[in-house]
One Martini backbone bead per residue (centre of mass of N, CA, C, O) as a GRO file, in nm:
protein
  187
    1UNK     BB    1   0.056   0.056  -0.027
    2UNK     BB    2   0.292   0.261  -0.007
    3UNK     BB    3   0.451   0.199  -0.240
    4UNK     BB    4   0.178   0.270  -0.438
    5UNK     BB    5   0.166   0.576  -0.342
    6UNK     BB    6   0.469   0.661  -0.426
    7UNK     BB    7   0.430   0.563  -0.702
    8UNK     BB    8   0.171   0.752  -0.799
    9UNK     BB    9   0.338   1.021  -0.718
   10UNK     BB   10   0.574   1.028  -0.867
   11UNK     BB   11   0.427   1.039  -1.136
   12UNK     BB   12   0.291   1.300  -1.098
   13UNK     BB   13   0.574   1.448  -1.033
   14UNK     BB   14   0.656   1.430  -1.323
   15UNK     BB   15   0.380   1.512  -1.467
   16UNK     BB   16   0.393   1.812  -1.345
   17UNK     BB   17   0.355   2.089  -1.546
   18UNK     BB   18   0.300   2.401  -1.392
   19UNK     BB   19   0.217   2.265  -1.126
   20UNK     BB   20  -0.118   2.262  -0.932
   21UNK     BB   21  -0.346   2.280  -1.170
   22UNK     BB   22  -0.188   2.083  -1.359
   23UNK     BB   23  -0.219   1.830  -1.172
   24UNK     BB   24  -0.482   1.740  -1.118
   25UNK     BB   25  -0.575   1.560  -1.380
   26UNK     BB   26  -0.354   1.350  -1.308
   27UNK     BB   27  -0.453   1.302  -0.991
   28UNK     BB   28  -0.746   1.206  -1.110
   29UNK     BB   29  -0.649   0.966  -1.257
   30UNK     BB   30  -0.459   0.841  -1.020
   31UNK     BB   31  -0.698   0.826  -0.782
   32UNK     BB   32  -1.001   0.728  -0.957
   33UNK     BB   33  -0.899   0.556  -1.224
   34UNK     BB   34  -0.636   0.367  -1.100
   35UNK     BB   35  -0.741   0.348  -0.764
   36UNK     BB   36  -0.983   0.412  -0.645
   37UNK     BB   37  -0.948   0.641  -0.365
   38UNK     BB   38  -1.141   0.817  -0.492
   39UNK     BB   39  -1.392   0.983  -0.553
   40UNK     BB   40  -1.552   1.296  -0.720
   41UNK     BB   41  -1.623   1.397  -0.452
   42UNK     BB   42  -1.372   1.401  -0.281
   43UNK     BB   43  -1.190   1.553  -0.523
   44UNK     BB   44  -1.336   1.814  -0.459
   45UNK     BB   45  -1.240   1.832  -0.145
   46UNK     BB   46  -0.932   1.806  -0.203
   47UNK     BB   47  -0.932   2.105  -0.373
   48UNK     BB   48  -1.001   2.258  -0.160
   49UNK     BB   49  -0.805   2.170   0.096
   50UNK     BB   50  -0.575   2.249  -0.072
   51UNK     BB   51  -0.640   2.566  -0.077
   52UNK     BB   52  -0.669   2.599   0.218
   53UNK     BB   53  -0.399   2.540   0.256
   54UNK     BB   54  -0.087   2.538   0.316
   55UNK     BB   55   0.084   2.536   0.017
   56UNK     BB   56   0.081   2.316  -0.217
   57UNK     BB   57  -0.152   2.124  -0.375
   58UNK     BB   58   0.010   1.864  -0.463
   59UNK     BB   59   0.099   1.808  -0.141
   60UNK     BB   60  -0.140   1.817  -0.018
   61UNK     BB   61  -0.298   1.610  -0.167
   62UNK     BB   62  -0.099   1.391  -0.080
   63UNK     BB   63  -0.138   1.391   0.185
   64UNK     BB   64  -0.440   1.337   0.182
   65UNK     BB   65  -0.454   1.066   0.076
   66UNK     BB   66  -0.256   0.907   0.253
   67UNK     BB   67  -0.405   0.924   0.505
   68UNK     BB   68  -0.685   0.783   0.395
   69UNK     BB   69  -0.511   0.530   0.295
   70UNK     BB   70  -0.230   0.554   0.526
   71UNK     BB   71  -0.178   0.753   0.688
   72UNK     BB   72   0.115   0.887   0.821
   73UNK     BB   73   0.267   0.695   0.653
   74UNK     BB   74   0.079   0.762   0.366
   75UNK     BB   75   0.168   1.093   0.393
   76UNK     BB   76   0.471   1.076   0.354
   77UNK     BB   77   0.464   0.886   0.080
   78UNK     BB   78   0.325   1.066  -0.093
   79UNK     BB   79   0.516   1.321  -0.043
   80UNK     BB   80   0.758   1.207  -0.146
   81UNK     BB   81   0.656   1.105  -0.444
   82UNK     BB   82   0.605   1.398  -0.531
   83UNK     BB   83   0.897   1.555  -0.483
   84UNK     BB   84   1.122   1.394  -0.593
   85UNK     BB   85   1.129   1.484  -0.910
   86UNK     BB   86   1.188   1.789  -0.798
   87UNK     BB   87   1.446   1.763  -0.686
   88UNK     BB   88   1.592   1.619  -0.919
   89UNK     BB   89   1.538   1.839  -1.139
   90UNK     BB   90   1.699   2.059  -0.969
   91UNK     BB   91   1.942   2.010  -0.928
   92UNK     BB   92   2.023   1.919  -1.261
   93UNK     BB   93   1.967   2.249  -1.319
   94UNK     BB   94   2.166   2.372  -1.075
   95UNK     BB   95   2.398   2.221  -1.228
   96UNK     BB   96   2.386   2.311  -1.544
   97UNK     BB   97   2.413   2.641  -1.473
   98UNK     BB   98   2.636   2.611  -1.293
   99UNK     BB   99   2.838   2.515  -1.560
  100UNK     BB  100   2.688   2.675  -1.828
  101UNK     BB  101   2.495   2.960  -1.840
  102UNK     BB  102   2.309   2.824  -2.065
  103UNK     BB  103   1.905   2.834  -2.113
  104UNK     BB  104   1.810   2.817  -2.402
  105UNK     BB  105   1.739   2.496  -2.431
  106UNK     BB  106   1.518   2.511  -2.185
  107UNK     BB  107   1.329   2.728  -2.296
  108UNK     BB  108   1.240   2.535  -2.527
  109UNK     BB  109   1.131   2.312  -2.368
  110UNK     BB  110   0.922   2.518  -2.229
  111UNK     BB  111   0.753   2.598  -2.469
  112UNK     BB  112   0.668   2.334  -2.530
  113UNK     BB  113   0.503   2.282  -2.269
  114UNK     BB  114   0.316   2.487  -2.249
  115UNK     BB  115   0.032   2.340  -2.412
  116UNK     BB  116   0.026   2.121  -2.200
  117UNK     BB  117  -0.058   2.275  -1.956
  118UNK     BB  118  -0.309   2.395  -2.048
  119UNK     BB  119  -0.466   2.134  -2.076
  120UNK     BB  120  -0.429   2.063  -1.777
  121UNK     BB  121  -0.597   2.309  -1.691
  122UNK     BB  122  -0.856   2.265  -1.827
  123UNK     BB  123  -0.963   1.959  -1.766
  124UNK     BB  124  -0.952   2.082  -1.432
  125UNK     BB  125  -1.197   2.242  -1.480
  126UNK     BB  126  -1.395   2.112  -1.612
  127UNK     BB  127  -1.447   1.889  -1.359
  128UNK     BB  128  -1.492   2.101  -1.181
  129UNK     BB  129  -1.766   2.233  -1.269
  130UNK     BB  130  -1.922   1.975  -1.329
  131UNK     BB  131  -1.928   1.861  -1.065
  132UNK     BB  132  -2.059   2.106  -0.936
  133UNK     BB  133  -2.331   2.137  -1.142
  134UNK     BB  134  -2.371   1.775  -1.140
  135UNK     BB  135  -2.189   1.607  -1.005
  136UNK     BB  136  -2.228   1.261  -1.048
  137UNK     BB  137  -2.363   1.295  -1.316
  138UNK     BB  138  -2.507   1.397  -1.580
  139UNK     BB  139  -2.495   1.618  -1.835
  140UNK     BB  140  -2.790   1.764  -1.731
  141UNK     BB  141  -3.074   1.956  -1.651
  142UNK     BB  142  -3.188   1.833  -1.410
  143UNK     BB  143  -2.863   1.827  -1.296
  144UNK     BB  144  -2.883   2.072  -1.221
  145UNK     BB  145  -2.740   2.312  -0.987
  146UNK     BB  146  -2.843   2.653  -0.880
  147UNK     BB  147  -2.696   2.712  -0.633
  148UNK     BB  148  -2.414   2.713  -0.781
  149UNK     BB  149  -2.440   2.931  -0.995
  150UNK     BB  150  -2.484   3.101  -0.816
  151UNK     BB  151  -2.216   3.115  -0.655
  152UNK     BB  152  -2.057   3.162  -0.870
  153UNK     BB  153  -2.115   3.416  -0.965
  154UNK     BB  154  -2.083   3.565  -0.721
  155UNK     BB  155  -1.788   3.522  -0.684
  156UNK     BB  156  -1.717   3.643  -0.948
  157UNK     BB  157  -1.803   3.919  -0.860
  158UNK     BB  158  -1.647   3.957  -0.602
  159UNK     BB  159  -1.353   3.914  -0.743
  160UNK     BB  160  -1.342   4.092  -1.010
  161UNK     BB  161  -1.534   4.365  -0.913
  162UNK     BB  162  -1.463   4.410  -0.607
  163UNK     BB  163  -1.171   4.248  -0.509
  164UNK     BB  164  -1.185   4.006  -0.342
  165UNK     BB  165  -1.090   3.781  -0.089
  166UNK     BB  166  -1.062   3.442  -0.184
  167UNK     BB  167  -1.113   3.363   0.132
  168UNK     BB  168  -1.336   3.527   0.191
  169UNK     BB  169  -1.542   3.362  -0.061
  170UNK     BB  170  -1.516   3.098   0.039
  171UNK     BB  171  -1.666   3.101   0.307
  172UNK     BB  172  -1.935   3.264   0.195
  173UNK     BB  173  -2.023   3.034   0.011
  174UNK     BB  174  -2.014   2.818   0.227
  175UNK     BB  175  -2.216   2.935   0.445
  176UNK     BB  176  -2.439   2.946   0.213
  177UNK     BB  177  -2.451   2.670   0.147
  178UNK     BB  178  -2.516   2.516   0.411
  179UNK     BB  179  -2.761   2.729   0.501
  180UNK     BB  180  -2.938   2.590   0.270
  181UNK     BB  181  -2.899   2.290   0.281
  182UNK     BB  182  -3.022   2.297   0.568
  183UNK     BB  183  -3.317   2.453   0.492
  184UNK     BB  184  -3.380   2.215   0.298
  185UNK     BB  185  -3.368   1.963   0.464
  186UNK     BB  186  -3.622   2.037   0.679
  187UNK     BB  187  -3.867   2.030   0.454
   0.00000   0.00000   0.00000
């Protein structure tokens, strides 16, 4: 199980290029496709926790995936297999810097893989929308959240146009949304 987690995390970490928005992806296909340790709604709660917490996604990520599936062993474990190839690849390249100080050759590299990162922050938000506005069933308008929609809408409204702190737009999201869900299950 451990090996596992650290094997599924470093390959993770080794294609995960462009952050952690890029990763989600990647994080969603091995967590949900490939090893079946989270469902879509679980990947959701995954994507929140890890942005209200501090620290990058990824490791964020891997740390919460390896407690629910092995505890603090597995939360060690799958974060070290995380961060494991960007050790790896930063050492290399602060290795060829200081040796060579001409990095024309890593520019064109990183230009190449541009268009792949846009596609897996693509991929990472569809994913997230679909699954907000339509749950984990079918993209069918029978399944739209309306709540979900104010929500987004509101959201949008206050951090783009009024420029509010995006951590203070979650909470109040988060607080409105649960208040309407507890008041409309009493009914």
């Amino acid at each position: 199980m451990l090996l596992s987690l650290y094997l599924s995390f470093l390959k993770i970490g080794l294609f995960s290029f462009g952050g952690g928005y890029a990763a989600l992806a990647v994080i969603q296909d091995e967590v949900i496709t490939n090893n079946a340790w989270l469902n879509l709604s679980e990947f959701n709660n995954l994507i929140t926790i890890s942005q209200m917490t501090p620290g990058p996604i990824g490791i964020n990520a891997a740390t919460f995936v390896g407690t629910k599936i092995g505890g603090l062993a597995g939360a060690i474990f799958a974060t070290l297999g995380f961060a494991t190839p960007s050790l790896i690849i930063i050492t290399g390249i602060s290795y060829l810097y200081t040796k060579y100080r001409n990095l024309s050759v890593m520019d064109n590299i990183l230009k190449f893989l541009r268009p792949a990162v846009v596609s897996l922050l693509v991929i990472a938000a569809i994913s997230i929308v679909s699954t907000a506005l339509f749950g984990e069933g079918a993209i069918l308008l029978k399944n739209l959240d309306y709540l979900m929609v104010i929500l987004i809408g509101l959201s949008l409204y206050l951090l783009y146009k009024k420029n509010y702190d995006p951590v203070k737009v979650m909470i109040l999201s988060g607080v409105i949304y649960t208040i309407i869900s507890l008041a409309f299950s009493k009914i």
